[in-house]
Amino acid sequence: MERTEWSGNHFVLEIPSKPENVAFVRQTVAIFAAQLDFTIDEIDEIKVAVSEVVSNAVIHGYPDGTGIVRIEARIENGQLSVTVSDSGVGIEDVEWATQPTHTTQPDERMGLGLVFAREYMDELVIESRLGQGTTVRMIRKVRSESLRH
């Protein structure tokens, strides 16, 4: 197992690509993020972003329902970083996949998951290779008290 030294706190979680595991990850990241001085609304936004990205990995990364989704979260320098990775089918066109009307299935809702994730996080980077999987890195910084009032 690869070891990396962090000055802050972190966790790694690997889950089977099952839709019922998305809520568990969402709550786990929210509890972890609560170590920082996020508001309730900010925690809710983090939960939505994480939920959407993990859902995409579960549903679209592994259409056959078999695979592992890896979630790594860390707190360092007043910010939360969450990385969601899969070894699934990958995304053919990342730019197109982040458009509000993008969907891979005709019976699916509008495909706003990555749009919400990008809106709610300070940074969102997607790396994907067809047949090799996708990694989404999200960062949310704690706002200073003066910016909140």
PDB file of C-alpha atoms in Angstrom:
ATOM      1  CA  MET A   1       0.000   0.000   0.000  1.00  0.00           C
ATOM      2  CA  GLU A   2       1.299   3.423  -0.962  1.00  0.00           C
ATOM      3  CA  ARG A   3       2.014   5.700   2.005  1.00  0.00           C
ATOM      4  CA  THR A   4       2.031   9.451   1.809  1.00  0.00           C
ATOM      5  CA  GLU A   5       2.815  11.814   4.654  1.00  0.00           C
ATOM      6  CA  TRP A   6       0.265  14.549   5.359  1.00  0.00           C
ATOM      7  CA  SER A   7       0.541  17.267   7.925  1.00  0.00           C
ATOM      8  CA  GLY A   8      -3.254  17.304   8.304  1.00  0.00           C
ATOM      9  CA  ASN A   9      -5.912  14.654   8.800  1.00  0.00           C
ATOM     10  CA  HIS A  10      -7.045  12.262   6.057  1.00  0.00           C
ATOM     11  CA  PHE A  11      -8.902   9.065   5.266  1.00  0.00           C
ATOM     12  CA  VAL A  12      -9.175   6.611   2.390  1.00  0.00           C
ATOM     13  CA  LEU A  13     -12.317   4.629   1.706  1.00  0.00           C
ATOM     14  CA  GLU A  14     -12.941   1.989  -0.947  1.00  0.00           C
ATOM     15  CA  ILE A  15     -16.506   0.953  -1.691  1.00  0.00           C
ATOM     16  CA  PRO A  16     -18.162  -1.476  -4.094  1.00  0.00           C
ATOM     17  CA  SER A  17     -19.866   0.417  -6.919  1.00  0.00           C
ATOM     18  CA  LYS A  18     -23.356   0.063  -5.483  1.00  0.00           C
ATOM     19  CA  PRO A  19     -25.836   2.967  -5.380  1.00  0.00           C
ATOM     20  CA  GLU A  20     -26.668   2.250  -1.731  1.00  0.00           C
ATOM     21  CA  ASN A  21     -23.086   3.179  -0.762  1.00  0.00           C
ATOM     22  CA  VAL A  22     -23.367   6.761  -2.050  1.00  0.00           C
ATOM     23  CA  ALA A  23     -25.245   7.997   1.045  1.00  0.00           C
ATOM     24  CA  PHE A  24     -22.628   6.418   3.318  1.00  0.00           C
ATOM     25  CA  VAL A  25     -19.811   8.257   1.529  1.00  0.00           C
ATOM     26  CA  ARG A  26     -21.759  11.536   1.535  1.00  0.00           C
ATOM     27  CA  GLN A  27     -22.311  11.361   5.306  1.00  0.00           C
ATOM     28  CA  THR A  28     -18.745  10.225   6.017  1.00  0.00           C
ATOM     29  CA  VAL A  29     -17.253  13.158   4.105  1.00  0.00           C
ATOM     30  CA  ALA A  30     -19.689  15.590   5.780  1.00  0.00           C
ATOM     31  CA  ILE A  31     -18.681  14.394   9.249  1.00  0.00           C
ATOM     32  CA  PHE A  32     -15.012  14.610   8.284  1.00  0.00           C
ATOM     33  CA  ALA A  33     -15.457  18.127   6.834  1.00  0.00           C
ATOM     34  CA  ALA A  34     -17.084  19.280  10.076  1.00  0.00           C
ATOM     35  CA  GLN A  35     -13.584  19.387  11.600  1.00  0.00           C
ATOM     36  CA  LEU A  36     -13.154  22.651   9.708  1.00  0.00           C
ATOM     37  CA  ASP A  37     -15.144  25.818  10.288  1.00  0.00           C
ATOM     38  CA  PHE A  38     -17.657  25.293   7.468  1.00  0.00           C
ATOM     39  CA  THR A  39     -21.196  26.594   7.866  1.00  0.00           C
ATOM     40  CA  ILE A  40     -24.155  24.183   7.697  1.00  0.00           C
ATOM     41  CA  ASP A  41     -24.901  25.467   4.182  1.00  0.00           C
ATOM     42  CA  GLU A  42     -21.301  24.864   3.110  1.00  0.00           C
ATOM     43  CA  ILE A  43     -21.417  21.314   4.501  1.00  0.00           C
ATOM     44  CA  ASP A  44     -24.642  20.748   2.540  1.00  0.00           C
ATOM     45  CA  GLU A  45     -22.943  21.957  -0.648  1.00  0.00           C
ATOM     46  CA  ILE A  46     -19.984  19.644  -0.017  1.00  0.00           C
ATOM     47  CA  LYS A  47     -22.416  16.755   0.504  1.00  0.00           C
ATOM     48  CA  VAL A  48     -24.143  17.473  -2.810  1.00  0.00           C
ATOM     49  CA  ALA A  49     -20.847  17.719  -4.710  1.00  0.00           C
ATOM     50  CA  VAL A  50     -19.464  14.501  -3.208  1.00  0.00           C
ATOM     51  CA  SER A  51     -22.741  12.659  -3.711  1.00  0.00           C
ATOM     52  CA  GLU A  52     -22.942  13.648  -7.381  1.00  0.00           C
ATOM     53  CA  VAL A  53     -19.344  12.701  -8.154  1.00  0.00           C
ATOM     54  CA  VAL A  54     -19.557   9.359  -6.316  1.00  0.00           C
ATOM     55  CA  SER A  55     -22.911   8.625  -8.006  1.00  0.00           C
ATOM     56  CA  ASN A  56     -21.316   9.256 -11.397  1.00  0.00           C
ATOM     57  CA  ALA A  57     -18.475   6.856 -10.578  1.00  0.00           C
ATOM     58  CA  VAL A  58     -20.909   4.176  -9.394  1.00  0.00           C
ATOM     59  CA  ILE A  59     -23.460   4.496 -12.203  1.00  0.00           C
ATOM     60  CA  HIS A  60     -21.394   5.564 -15.204  1.00  0.00           C
ATOM     61  CA  GLY A  61     -17.933   4.280 -14.292  1.00  0.00           C
ATOM     62  CA  TYR A  62     -19.151   0.720 -13.930  1.00  0.00           C
ATOM     63  CA  PRO A  63     -22.289   0.195 -16.045  1.00  0.00           C
ATOM     64  CA  ASP A  64     -22.243  -3.512 -15.152  1.00  0.00           C
ATOM     65  CA  GLY A  65     -22.277  -2.649 -11.432  1.00  0.00           C
ATOM     66  CA  THR A  66     -18.992  -4.338 -10.575  1.00  0.00           C
ATOM     67  CA  GLY A  67     -16.031  -2.277  -9.521  1.00  0.00           C
ATOM     68  CA  ILE A  68     -14.443  -0.323  -6.709  1.00  0.00           C
ATOM     69  CA  VAL A  69     -14.725   3.411  -6.108  1.00  0.00           C
ATOM     70  CA  ARG A  70     -11.938   4.965  -4.053  1.00  0.00           C
ATOM     71  CA  ILE A  71     -12.528   8.089  -2.010  1.00  0.00           C
ATOM     72  CA  GLU A  72      -9.696   9.988  -0.384  1.00  0.00           C
ATOM     73  CA  ALA A  73     -10.372  13.038   1.755  1.00  0.00           C
ATOM     74  CA  ARG A  74      -7.890  15.234   3.534  1.00  0.00           C
ATOM     75  CA  ILE A  75      -7.845  18.373   5.578  1.00  0.00           C
ATOM     76  CA  GLU A  76      -4.803  20.550   5.285  1.00  0.00           C
ATOM     77  CA  ASN A  77      -4.122  24.290   5.387  1.00  0.00           C
ATOM     78  CA  GLY A  78      -7.743  25.208   6.072  1.00  0.00           C
ATOM     79  CA  GLN A  79      -9.208  23.320   3.165  1.00  0.00           C
ATOM     80  CA  LEU A  80     -10.958  20.058   2.400  1.00  0.00           C
ATOM     81  CA  SER A  81      -9.747  18.002  -0.534  1.00  0.00           C
ATOM     82  CA  VAL A  82     -11.793  15.056  -1.815  1.00  0.00           C
ATOM     83  CA  THR A  83     -10.610  12.745  -4.596  1.00  0.00           C
ATOM     84  CA  VAL A  84     -12.951  10.165  -6.122  1.00  0.00           C
ATOM     85  CA  SER A  85     -11.399   7.550  -8.425  1.00  0.00           C
ATOM     86  CA  ASP A  86     -12.647   4.578 -10.372  1.00  0.00           C
ATOM     87  CA  SER A  87     -11.055   2.155 -12.817  1.00  0.00           C
ATOM     88  CA  GLY A  88     -14.152   2.025 -14.980  1.00  0.00           C
ATOM     89  CA  VAL A  89     -14.999   2.911 -18.551  1.00  0.00           C
ATOM     90  CA  GLY A  90     -13.748   6.510 -18.443  1.00  0.00           C
ATOM     91  CA  ILE A  91     -15.229   9.645 -19.972  1.00  0.00           C
ATOM     92  CA  GLU A  92     -14.817  10.173 -23.699  1.00  0.00           C
ATOM     93  CA  ASP A  93     -15.183  13.972 -23.634  1.00  0.00           C
ATOM     94  CA  VAL A  94     -14.714  15.551 -20.191  1.00  0.00           C
ATOM     95  CA  GLU A  95     -15.678  19.048 -21.377  1.00  0.00           C
ATOM     96  CA  TRP A  96     -18.950  17.769 -22.842  1.00  0.00           C
ATOM     97  CA  ALA A  97     -19.649  15.733 -19.696  1.00  0.00           C
ATOM     98  CA  THR A  98     -19.598  18.896 -17.580  1.00  0.00           C
ATOM     99  CA  GLN A  99     -22.257  20.678 -19.643  1.00  0.00           C
ATOM    100  CA  PRO A 100     -25.695  21.123 -18.013  1.00  0.00           C
ATOM    101  CA  THR A 101     -27.549  19.149 -20.676  1.00  0.00           C
ATOM    102  CA  HIS A 102     -25.127  16.220 -20.808  1.00  0.00           C
ATOM    103  CA  THR A 103     -26.515  12.791 -20.098  1.00  0.00           C
ATOM    104  CA  THR A 104     -25.418   9.333 -21.177  1.00  0.00           C
ATOM    105  CA  GLN A 105     -28.851   7.769 -20.810  1.00  0.00           C
ATOM    106  CA  PRO A 106     -31.998   9.112 -22.495  1.00  0.00           C
ATOM    107  CA  ASP A 107     -34.253   8.278 -19.519  1.00  0.00           C
ATOM    108  CA  GLU A 108     -31.925  10.037 -17.080  1.00  0.00           C
ATOM    109  CA  ARG A 109     -32.514  13.451 -15.531  1.00  0.00           C
ATOM    110  CA  MET A 110     -30.715  16.429 -17.061  1.00  0.00           C
ATOM    111  CA  GLY A 111     -27.202  15.472 -16.006  1.00  0.00           C
ATOM    112  CA  LEU A 112     -26.450  18.328 -13.630  1.00  0.00           C
ATOM    113  CA  GLY A 113     -24.228  16.377 -11.232  1.00  0.00           C
ATOM    114  CA  LEU A 114     -20.854  17.678 -12.360  1.00  0.00           C
ATOM    115  CA  VAL A 115     -22.335  21.147 -12.863  1.00  0.00           C
ATOM    116  CA  PHE A 116     -23.394  21.216  -9.197  1.00  0.00           C
ATOM    117  CA  ALA A 117     -20.046  19.810  -8.079  1.00  0.00           C
ATOM    118  CA  ARG A 118     -18.174  22.506  -9.998  1.00  0.00           C
ATOM    119  CA  GLU A 119     -20.484  25.223  -8.612  1.00  0.00           C
ATOM    120  CA  TYR A 120     -20.227  24.110  -4.977  1.00  0.00           C
ATOM    121  CA  MET A 121     -16.490  23.460  -4.783  1.00  0.00           C
ATOM    122  CA  ASP A 122     -13.661  25.971  -5.162  1.00  0.00           C
ATOM    123  CA  GLU A 123     -11.752  23.682  -7.498  1.00  0.00           C
ATOM    124  CA  LEU A 124     -12.788  20.664  -9.549  1.00  0.00           C
ATOM    125  CA  VAL A 125     -10.388  18.789 -11.817  1.00  0.00           C
ATOM    126  CA  ILE A 126     -11.396  15.765 -13.872  1.00  0.00           C
ATOM    127  CA  GLU A 127      -8.876  13.362 -15.387  1.00  0.00           C
ATOM    128  CA  SER A 128     -10.184  10.460 -17.426  1.00  0.00           C
ATOM    129  CA  ARG A 129      -8.960   7.877 -19.906  1.00  0.00           C
ATOM    130  CA  LEU A 130     -11.257   5.614 -21.854  1.00  0.00           C
ATOM    131  CA  GLY A 131     -11.107   2.073 -20.560  1.00  0.00           C
ATOM    132  CA  GLN A 132      -8.927   3.100 -17.604  1.00  0.00           C
ATOM    133  CA  GLY A 133     -11.173   5.165 -15.374  1.00  0.00           C
ATOM    134  CA  THR A 134     -11.757   8.612 -13.994  1.00  0.00           C
ATOM    135  CA  THR A 135     -10.394  10.681 -11.126  1.00  0.00           C
ATOM    136  CA  VAL A 136     -12.203  13.772  -9.858  1.00  0.00           C
ATOM    137  CA  ARG A 137     -10.403  16.078  -7.431  1.00  0.00           C
ATOM    138  CA  MET A 138     -12.428  18.648  -5.505  1.00  0.00           C
ATOM    139  CA  ILE A 139     -11.251  21.324  -3.082  1.00  0.00           C
ATOM    140  CA  ARG A 140     -13.342  23.475  -0.773  1.00  0.00           C
ATOM    141  CA  LYS A 141     -11.637  26.204   1.221  1.00  0.00           C
ATOM    142  CA  VAL A 142     -12.871  27.551   4.524  1.00  0.00           C
ATOM    143  CA  ARG A 143     -13.985  31.129   4.089  1.00  0.00           C
ATOM    144  CA  SER A 144     -12.676  33.640   6.601  1.00  0.00           C
ATOM    145  CA  GLU A 145     -15.185  34.935   9.150  1.00  0.00           C
ATOM    146  CA  SER A 146     -15.051  38.397   7.574  1.00  0.00           C
ATOM    147  CA  LEU A 147     -16.326  36.969   4.291  1.00  0.00           C
ATOM    148  CA  ARG A 148     -19.292  35.295   5.994  1.00  0.00           C
ATOM    149  CA  HIS A 149     -20.814  38.455   7.474  1.00  0.00           C
TER     150      HIS A 149
END
